[in-house]
Amino acid sequence: MSYHKCTRKEDLINVLNEIGEQVSSKETIFELKTKLENSKLFKDDPEFVMNLINLSIEDRQSKAEQQLQITNSQLELEKIKLQQIERETNSQLELEKIKLQQIEGETNSQLELEKIKLQQMDREIELQRQKLKECNPEKFTGGN
């Protein structure tokens, strides 16, 4: 008898259990196949047993497909979470850049203000020197 090409050991074990045969997971595929073909139900109705094998295969494949869909859904969820974290991180980074630019701007403004103050102080000192020169020219010209 020809078995479906996707038949696995677990399918043979499931069918043997279903038809009431005692099996062990340690038995080889050949032993399981022989046990199945020697069973009373197989001898009486081999088509029914083959249908049970096909149903077992379909059930296993369906479960594998469902598990794959669950895994893919979980993967998509993780991708979405990762994208969300990336967006939040990028937003935080942009906010920090803006804060840094503001601080740099304030620092530059303060620096410019200090430069202006120094220039004004230099002018005032120069004006005071001019006034002192006018009041006491001999101290500045070296004349005693």
CSV table of N, CA and C in Angstrom, one decimal:
chain,number,residue,atom,x,y,z
A,1,MET,N,0.8,-1.2,0.0
A,1,MET,CA,0.0,0.0,0.0
A,1,MET,C,0.9,1.2,0.0
A,2,SER,N,0.5,2.2,-0.8
A,2,SER,CA,1.3,3.4,-0.9
A,2,SER,C,0.8,4.5,0.1
A,3,TYR,N,1.7,5.0,0.8
A,3,TYR,CA,1.4,6.1,1.8
A,3,TYR,C,1.6,7.4,1.2
A,4,HIS,N,0.9,8.4,1.8
A,4,HIS,CA,1.1,9.8,1.4
A,4,HIS,C,2.5,10.2,1.6
A,5,LYS,N,3.1,11.0,0.7
A,5,LYS,CA,4.5,11.4,0.8
A,5,LYS,C,4.8,12.2,2.1
A,6,CYS,N,3.8,12.9,2.6
A,6,CYS,CA,4.0,13.7,3.8
A,6,CYS,C,3.8,13.0,5.1
A,7,THR,N,3.5,11.6,5.0
A,7,THR,CA,3.3,10.9,6.2
A,7,THR,C,4.5,10.8,7.1
A,8,ARG,N,4.3,11.1,8.4
A,8,ARG,CA,5.4,11.1,9.4
A,8,ARG,C,5.1,10.1,10.4
A,9,LYS,N,6.2,9.9,11.2
A,9,LYS,CA,6.1,8.9,12.3
A,9,LYS,C,4.9,9.2,13.2
A,10,GLU,N,4.8,10.5,13.5
A,10,GLU,CA,3.7,10.9,14.5
A,10,GLU,C,2.3,10.6,13.9
A,11,ASP,N,2.2,10.7,12.5
A,11,ASP,CA,0.9,10.4,11.9
A,11,ASP,C,0.6,8.9,12.1
A,12,LEU,N,1.6,8.1,11.9
A,12,LEU,CA,1.3,6.6,12.1
A,12,LEU,C,1.0,6.3,13.6
A,13,ILE,N,1.7,7.0,14.5
A,13,ILE,CA,1.4,6.8,15.9
A,13,ILE,C,0.0,7.2,16.3
A,14,ASN,N,-0.4,8.4,15.7
A,14,ASN,CA,-1.8,8.9,16.0
A,14,ASN,C,-2.8,7.9,15.5
A,15,VAL,N,-2.7,7.4,14.3
A,15,VAL,CA,-3.7,6.5,13.7
A,15,VAL,C,-3.7,5.2,14.5
A,16,LEU,N,-2.5,4.7,14.8
A,16,LEU,CA,-2.5,3.4,15.6
A,16,LEU,C,-3.2,3.6,16.9
A,17,ASN,N,-2.9,4.7,17.6
A,17,ASN,CA,-3.6,5.0,18.8
A,17,ASN,C,-5.1,5.1,18.6
A,18,GLU,N,-5.5,5.8,17.5
A,18,GLU,CA,-6.9,6.0,17.2
A,18,GLU,C,-7.7,4.7,17.0
A,19,ILE,N,-7.0,3.7,16.4
A,19,ILE,CA,-7.6,2.4,16.1
A,19,ILE,C,-7.4,1.4,17.3
A,20,GLY,N,-6.8,1.9,18.3
A,20,GLY,CA,-6.7,1.1,19.6
A,20,GLY,C,-5.5,0.2,19.6
A,21,GLU,N,-4.5,0.4,18.8
A,21,GLU,CA,-3.3,-0.4,18.9
A,21,GLU,C,-2.3,0.2,19.9
A,22,GLN,N,-1.6,-0.6,20.6
A,22,GLN,CA,-0.5,-0.1,21.5
A,22,GLN,C,0.7,0.2,20.7
A,23,VAL,N,1.3,1.4,21.0
A,23,VAL,CA,2.5,1.8,20.2
A,23,VAL,C,3.4,2.5,21.2
A,24,SER,N,4.7,2.6,20.8
A,24,SER,CA,5.7,3.3,21.6
A,24,SER,C,6.4,4.2,20.6
A,25,SER,N,6.8,5.4,21.1
A,25,SER,CA,7.5,6.4,20.3
A,25,SER,C,8.9,5.9,19.9
A,26,LYS,N,9.3,4.8,20.6
A,26,LYS,CA,10.6,4.3,20.3
A,26,LYS,C,10.6,3.4,19.1
A,27,GLU,N,9.4,3.0,18.6
A,27,GLU,CA,9.3,2.1,17.5
A,27,GLU,C,9.7,2.8,16.2
A,28,THR,N,10.3,2.1,15.3
A,28,THR,CA,10.7,2.7,14.0
A,28,THR,C,9.5,2.9,13.1
A,29,ILE,N,9.7,3.7,12.1
A,29,ILE,CA,8.6,4.0,11.1
A,29,ILE,C,8.2,2.6,10.5
A,30,PHE,N,9.2,1.8,10.1
A,30,PHE,CA,8.9,0.5,9.5
A,30,PHE,C,8.1,-0.3,10.4
A,31,GLU,N,8.4,-0.4,11.7
A,31,GLU,CA,7.7,-1.2,12.7
A,31,GLU,C,6.3,-0.7,12.8
A,32,LEU,N,6.1,0.7,12.9
A,32,LEU,CA,4.8,1.3,13.0
A,32,LEU,C,3.9,0.9,11.7
A,33,LYS,N,4.5,1.0,10.6
A,33,LYS,CA,3.8,0.7,9.3
A,33,LYS,C,3.4,-0.7,9.3
A,34,THR,N,4.3,-1.6,9.7
A,34,THR,CA,4.0,-3.0,9.7
A,34,THR,C,2.9,-3.3,10.7
A,35,LYS,N,2.9,-2.7,11.9
A,35,LYS,CA,1.9,-2.9,12.9
A,35,LYS,C,0.5,-2.4,12.3
A,36,LEU,N,0.5,-1.2,11.6
A,36,LEU,CA,-0.7,-0.7,11.1
A,36,LEU,C,-1.3,-1.6,10.0
A,37,GLU,N,-0.4,-2.1,9.1
A,37,GLU,CA,-0.9,-3.0,8.1
A,37,GLU,C,-1.3,-4.4,8.6
A,38,ASN,N,-0.8,-4.8,9.7
A,38,ASN,CA,-1.2,-6.0,10.3
A,38,ASN,C,-2.5,-5.9,11.2
A,39,SER,N,-2.9,-4.7,11.4
A,39,SER,CA,-4.1,-4.5,12.3
A,39,SER,C,-5.3,-5.0,11.7
A,40,LYS,N,-6.3,-5.4,12.5
A,40,LYS,CA,-7.6,-5.9,12.0
A,40,LYS,C,-8.3,-4.9,11.2
A,41,LEU,N,-8.3,-3.6,11.7
A,41,LEU,CA,-9.1,-2.6,11.0
A,41,LEU,C,-8.5,-2.3,9.6
A,42,PHE,N,-7.2,-2.3,9.5
A,42,PHE,CA,-6.6,-2.1,8.2
A,42,PHE,C,-6.9,-3.2,7.2
A,43,LYS,N,-6.9,-4.5,7.7
A,43,LYS,CA,-7.2,-5.6,6.9
A,43,LYS,C,-8.7,-5.6,6.4
A,44,ASP,N,-9.5,-5.1,7.3
A,44,ASP,CA,-11.0,-5.0,7.0
A,44,ASP,C,-11.3,-3.8,6.1
A,45,ASP,N,-10.7,-2.7,6.4
A,45,ASP,CA,-11.0,-1.5,5.6
A,45,ASP,C,-9.8,-0.6,5.4
A,46,PRO,N,-8.9,-0.9,4.5
A,46,PRO,CA,-7.7,-0.2,4.4
A,46,PRO,C,-7.9,1.3,3.9
A,47,GLU,N,-9.0,1.5,3.2
A,47,GLU,CA,-9.3,2.8,2.7
A,47,GLU,C,-9.6,3.7,3.9
A,48,PHE,N,-10.4,3.2,4.8
A,48,PHE,CA,-10.7,4.0,6.0
A,48,PHE,C,-9.4,4.4,6.8
A,49,VAL,N,-8.5,3.4,7.0
A,49,VAL,CA,-7.3,3.7,7.7
A,49,VAL,C,-6.4,4.7,6.9
A,50,MET,N,-6.4,4.6,5.6
A,50,MET,CA,-5.7,5.6,4.8
A,50,MET,C,-6.3,7.0,5.0
A,51,ASN,N,-7.6,7.0,5.1
A,51,ASN,CA,-8.3,8.3,5.3
A,51,ASN,C,-7.9,8.9,6.7
A,52,LEU,N,-7.8,8.0,7.7
A,52,LEU,CA,-7.4,8.5,9.0
A,52,LEU,C,-5.9,9.0,8.9
A,53,ILE,N,-5.1,8.4,8.2
A,53,ILE,CA,-3.7,8.9,8.0
A,53,ILE,C,-3.7,10.3,7.3
A,54,ASN,N,-4.6,10.4,6.3
A,54,ASN,CA,-4.7,11.7,5.6
A,54,ASN,C,-5.2,12.8,6.5
A,55,LEU,N,-6.2,12.4,7.3
A,55,LEU,CA,-6.7,13.4,8.3
A,55,LEU,C,-5.7,13.8,9.3
A,56,SER,N,-4.9,12.8,9.7
A,56,SER,CA,-3.8,13.1,10.7
A,56,SER,C,-2.8,14.1,10.0
A,57,ILE,N,-2.5,13.8,8.8
A,57,ILE,CA,-1.5,14.7,8.1
A,57,ILE,C,-2.1,16.1,7.9
A,58,GLU,N,-3.4,16.2,7.5
A,58,GLU,CA,-4.0,17.5,7.4
A,58,GLU,C,-4.1,18.2,8.7
A,59,ASP,N,-4.4,17.5,9.8
A,59,ASP,CA,-4.5,18.1,11.1
A,59,ASP,C,-3.1,18.7,11.5
A,60,ARG,N,-2.1,17.9,11.3
A,60,ARG,CA,-0.7,18.3,11.6
A,60,ARG,C,-0.3,19.5,10.8
A,61,GLN,N,-0.6,19.5,9.5
A,61,GLN,CA,-0.2,20.6,8.7
A,61,GLN,C,-1.0,21.9,9.0
A,62,SER,N,-2.3,21.7,9.4
A,62,SER,CA,-3.1,22.8,9.8
A,62,SER,C,-2.6,23.4,11.1
A,63,LYS,N,-2.2,22.6,12.0
A,63,LYS,CA,-1.6,23.1,13.3
A,63,LYS,C,-0.3,23.8,13.0
A,64,ALA,N,0.5,23.3,12.1
A,64,ALA,CA,1.8,23.9,11.7
A,64,ALA,C,1.5,25.3,11.1
A,65,GLU,N,0.5,25.3,10.2
A,65,GLU,CA,0.1,26.6,9.5
A,65,GLU,C,-0.4,27.6,10.6
A,66,GLN,N,-1.2,27.2,11.5
A,66,GLN,CA,-1.7,28.1,12.5
A,66,GLN,C,-0.5,28.6,13.4
A,67,GLN,N,0.4,27.7,13.7
A,67,GLN,CA,1.5,28.1,14.5
A,67,GLN,C,2.4,29.1,13.7
A,68,LEU,N,2.5,28.9,12.4
A,68,LEU,CA,3.3,29.8,11.6
A,68,LEU,C,2.6,31.2,11.5
A,69,GLN,N,1.3,31.2,11.4
A,69,GLN,CA,0.5,32.5,11.4
A,69,GLN,C,0.7,33.2,12.8
A,70,ILE,N,0.6,32.4,13.9
A,70,ILE,CA,0.8,33.0,15.2
A,70,ILE,C,2.2,33.6,15.3
A,71,THR,N,3.2,32.9,14.8
A,71,THR,CA,4.6,33.4,14.9
A,71,THR,C,4.7,34.6,14.0
A,72,ASN,N,4.1,34.6,12.8
A,72,ASN,CA,4.2,35.8,12.0
A,72,ASN,C,3.5,37.0,12.6
A,73,SER,N,2.4,36.7,13.2
A,73,SER,CA,1.7,37.8,13.9
A,73,SER,C,2.5,38.4,15.0
A,74,GLN,N,3.1,37.5,15.8
A,74,GLN,CA,4.0,38.0,16.9
A,74,GLN,C,5.2,38.8,16.3
A,75,LEU,N,5.7,38.3,15.2
A,75,LEU,CA,6.8,39.0,14.6
A,75,LEU,C,6.4,40.4,14.1
A,76,GLU,N,5.2,40.5,13.5
A,76,GLU,CA,4.7,41.8,13.1
A,76,GLU,C,4.5,42.7,14.3
A,77,LEU,N,3.9,42.2,15.3
A,77,LEU,CA,3.7,43.0,16.5
A,77,LEU,C,5.0,43.5,17.1
A,78,GLU,N,6.1,42.6,17.1
A,78,GLU,CA,7.4,43.1,17.6
A,78,GLU,C,8.0,44.1,16.6
A,79,LYS,N,7.7,44.0,15.3
A,79,LYS,CA,8.2,45.0,14.4
A,79,LYS,C,7.5,46.4,14.7
A,80,ILE,N,6.2,46.3,14.9
A,80,ILE,CA,5.4,47.5,15.2
A,80,ILE,C,6.0,48.2,16.5
A,81,LYS,N,6.2,47.3,17.5
A,81,LYS,CA,6.7,47.8,18.8
A,81,LYS,C,8.1,48.5,18.6
A,82,LEU,N,8.9,47.8,17.8
A,82,LEU,CA,10.3,48.4,17.5
A,82,LEU,C,10.2,49.7,16.7
A,83,GLN,N,9.3,49.8,15.8
A,83,GLN,CA,9.1,51.0,15.0
A,83,GLN,C,8.6,52.1,16.0
A,84,GLN,N,7.7,51.8,16.9
A,84,GLN,CA,7.2,52.8,17.9
A,84,GLN,C,8.4,53.3,18.7
A,85,ILE,N,9.2,52.3,19.2
A,85,ILE,CA,10.4,52.7,20.0
A,85,ILE,C,11.3,53.6,19.2
A,86,GLU,N,11.5,53.2,18.0
A,86,GLU,CA,12.4,54.0,17.1
A,86,GLU,C,11.8,55.4,16.9
A,87,ARG,N,10.5,55.5,16.7
A,87,ARG,CA,9.9,56.9,16.5
A,87,ARG,C,10.0,57.7,17.8
A,88,GLU,N,9.8,57.0,18.9
A,88,GLU,CA,9.9,57.7,20.2
A,88,GLU,C,11.4,58.2,20.4
A,89,THR,N,12.3,57.3,20.1
A,89,THR,CA,13.7,57.6,20.3
A,89,THR,C,14.1,58.8,19.4
A,90,ASN,N,13.6,58.7,18.1
A,90,ASN,CA,13.9,59.8,17.2
A,90,ASN,C,13.3,61.1,17.6
A,91,SER,N,12.1,61.1,18.2
A,91,SER,CA,11.4,62.3,18.7
A,91,SER,C,12.2,62.8,19.9
A,92,GLN,N,12.6,62.0,20.7
A,92,GLN,CA,13.4,62.4,21.9
A,92,GLN,C,14.7,63.0,21.5
A,93,LEU,N,15.4,62.4,20.5
A,93,LEU,CA,16.6,62.9,19.9
A,93,LEU,C,16.4,64.3,19.3
A,94,GLU,N,15.4,64.5,18.6
A,94,GLU,CA,15.1,65.8,18.0
A,94,GLU,C,14.8,66.8,19.0
A,95,LEU,N,14.1,66.4,20.1
A,95,LEU,CA,13.8,67.3,21.2
A,95,LEU,C,15.1,67.7,21.9
A,96,GLU,N,16.0,66.8,22.1
A,96,GLU,CA,17.3,67.1,22.7
A,96,GLU,C,18.2,68.0,21.8
A,97,LYS,N,18.1,67.8,20.5
A,97,LYS,CA,18.8,68.6,19.5
A,97,LYS,C,18.3,70.1,19.6
A,98,ILE,N,17.0,70.2,19.7
A,98,ILE,CA,16.4,71.5,19.8
A,98,ILE,C,16.8,72.2,21.1
A,99,LYS,N,16.8,71.4,22.2
A,99,LYS,CA,17.2,72.0,23.5
A,99,LYS,C,18.6,72.4,23.4
A,100,LEU,N,19.5,71.6,22.8
A,100,LEU,CA,20.9,72.0,22.6
A,100,LEU,C,21.1,73.2,21.8
A,101,GLN,N,20.3,73.3,20.7
A,101,GLN,CA,20.4,74.5,19.9
A,101,GLN,C,20.0,75.7,20.7
A,102,GLN,N,18.9,75.6,21.5
A,102,GLN,CA,18.5,76.7,22.3
A,102,GLN,C,19.6,77.1,23.3
A,103,ILE,N,20.2,76.1,23.9
A,103,ILE,CA,21.2,76.4,24.9
A,103,ILE,C,22.4,77.1,24.2
A,104,GLU,N,22.8,76.6,23.0
A,104,GLU,CA,23.9,77.2,22.2
A,104,GLU,C,23.5,78.6,21.8
A,105,GLY,N,22.2,78.8,21.4
A,105,GLY,CA,21.8,80.1,21.1
A,105,GLY,C,21.9,81.1,22.2
A,106,GLU,N,21.4,80.6,23.4
A,106,GLU,CA,21.5,81.4,24.6
A,106,GLU,C,22.9,81.7,25.0
A,107,THR,N,23.8,80.7,24.9
A,107,THR,CA,25.2,80.9,25.2
A,107,THR,C,25.8,81.9,24.2
A,108,ASN,N,25.5,81.7,23.0
A,108,ASN,CA,26.1,82.7,22.0
A,108,ASN,C,25.5,84.1,22.2
A,109,SER,N,24.3,84.2,22.6
A,109,SER,CA,23.7,85.5,22.9
A,109,SER,C,24.4,86.1,24.1
A,110,GLN,N,24.6,85.3,25.1
A,110,GLN,CA,25.3,85.8,26.3
A,110,GLN,C,26.7,86.2,26.0
A,111,LEU,N,27.4,85.4,25.2
A,111,LEU,CA,28.8,85.7,24.8
A,111,LEU,C,28.8,87.0,24.0
A,112,GLU,N,27.9,87.2,23.1
A,112,GLU,CA,27.8,88.5,22.3
A,112,GLU,C,27.5,89.6,23.2
A,113,LEU,N,26.6,89.4,24.2
A,113,LEU,CA,26.3,90.5,25.2
A,113,LEU,C,27.6,90.8,26.0
A,114,GLU,N,28.3,89.8,26.4
A,114,GLU,CA,29.6,90.1,27.2
A,114,GLU,C,30.6,90.8,26.3
A,115,LYS,N,30.7,90.5,25.0
A,115,LYS,CA,31.6,91.2,24.1
A,115,LYS,C,31.2,92.6,24.0
A,116,ILE,N,29.9,92.9,23.9
A,116,ILE,CA,29.4,94.3,23.8
A,116,ILE,C,29.8,95.0,25.0
A,117,LYS,N,29.5,94.4,26.2
A,117,LYS,CA,29.8,95.0,27.5
A,117,LYS,C,31.3,95.3,27.6
A,118,LEU,N,32.2,94.4,27.1
A,118,LEU,CA,33.6,94.7,27.1
A,118,LEU,C,34.0,95.8,26.2
A,119,GLN,N,33.4,95.9,25.1
A,119,GLN,CA,33.7,97.0,24.1
A,119,GLN,C,33.3,98.3,24.7
A,120,GLN,N,32.1,98.3,25.4
A,120,GLN,CA,31.6,99.5,26.0
A,120,GLN,C,32.6,99.9,27.2
A,121,MET,N,33.1,98.9,27.9
A,121,MET,CA,34.0,99.2,29.0
A,121,MET,C,35.3,99.8,28.4
A,122,ASP,N,35.8,99.2,27.3
A,122,ASP,CA,37.0,99.7,26.6
A,122,ASP,C,36.8,101.1,26.2
A,123,ARG,N,35.6,101.4,25.7
A,123,ARG,CA,35.3,102.8,25.2
A,123,ARG,C,35.3,103.8,26.4
A,124,GLU,N,34.7,103.3,27.5
A,124,GLU,CA,34.6,104.2,28.7
A,124,GLU,C,36.0,104.4,29.2
A,125,ILE,N,36.8,103.3,29.3
A,125,ILE,CA,38.2,103.5,29.7
A,125,ILE,C,39.0,104.5,28.8
A,126,GLU,N,38.8,104.4,27.5
A,126,GLU,CA,39.5,105.3,26.6
A,126,GLU,C,39.0,106.7,26.8
A,127,LEU,N,37.7,106.9,27.0
A,127,LEU,CA,37.1,108.2,27.3
A,127,LEU,C,37.7,108.8,28.6
A,128,GLN,N,37.8,107.9,29.6
A,128,GLN,CA,38.4,108.4,30.8
A,128,GLN,C,39.8,108.8,30.7
A,129,ARG,N,40.6,108.1,29.9
A,129,ARG,CA,42.0,108.4,29.6
A,129,ARG,C,42.0,109.8,28.8
A,130,GLN,N,41.1,109.9,27.9
A,130,GLN,CA,41.1,111.2,27.1
A,130,GLN,C,40.8,112.4,28.1
A,131,LYS,N,39.9,112.2,29.0
A,131,LYS,CA,39.5,113.2,30.0
A,131,LYS,C,40.7,113.5,30.9
A,132,LEU,N,41.4,112.4,31.3
A,132,LEU,CA,42.6,112.6,32.1
A,132,LEU,C,43.7,113.3,31.4
A,133,LYS,N,43.9,113.0,30.1
A,133,LYS,CA,44.9,113.7,29.3
A,133,LYS,C,44.6,115.2,29.2
A,134,GLU,N,43.3,115.5,29.0
A,134,GLU,CA,42.9,116.9,28.9
A,134,GLU,C,43.1,117.6,30.2
A,135,CYS,N,42.9,116.9,31.3
A,135,CYS,CA,43.0,117.6,32.6
A,135,CYS,C,44.5,117.6,33.0
A,136,ASN,N,45.3,116.7,32.8
A,136,ASN,CA,46.6,116.6,33.2
A,136,ASN,C,47.5,116.1,32.1
A,137,PRO,N,47.7,117.0,31.1
A,137,PRO,CA,48.5,116.6,29.9
A,137,PRO,C,49.9,116.3,30.2
A,138,GLU,N,50.5,116.9,31.3
A,138,GLU,CA,51.9,116.6,31.6
A,138,GLU,C,52.2,115.2,32.0
A,139,LYS,N,51.3,114.6,32.7
A,139,LYS,CA,51.5,113.2,33.1
A,139,LYS,C,51.5,112.2,31.9
A,140,PHE,N,50.8,112.6,30.9
A,140,PHE,CA,50.8,111.7,29.7
A,140,PHE,C,51.8,112.0,28.7
A,141,THR,N,52.4,113.2,28.7
A,141,THR,CA,53.3,113.6,27.7
A,141,THR,C,54.8,113.5,28.2
A,142,GLY,N,54.9,113.2,29.5
A,142,GLY,CA,56.2,113.1,30.1
A,142,GLY,C,56.8,114.4,30.5
A,143,GLY,N,56.1,115.5,30.5
A,143,GLY,CA,56.6,116.8,30.9
A,143,GLY,C,56.4,117.0,32.3
A,144,ASN,N,57.5,117.3,33.0
A,144,ASN,CA,57.5,117.6,34.5
A,144,ASN,C,57.8,119.0,34.7
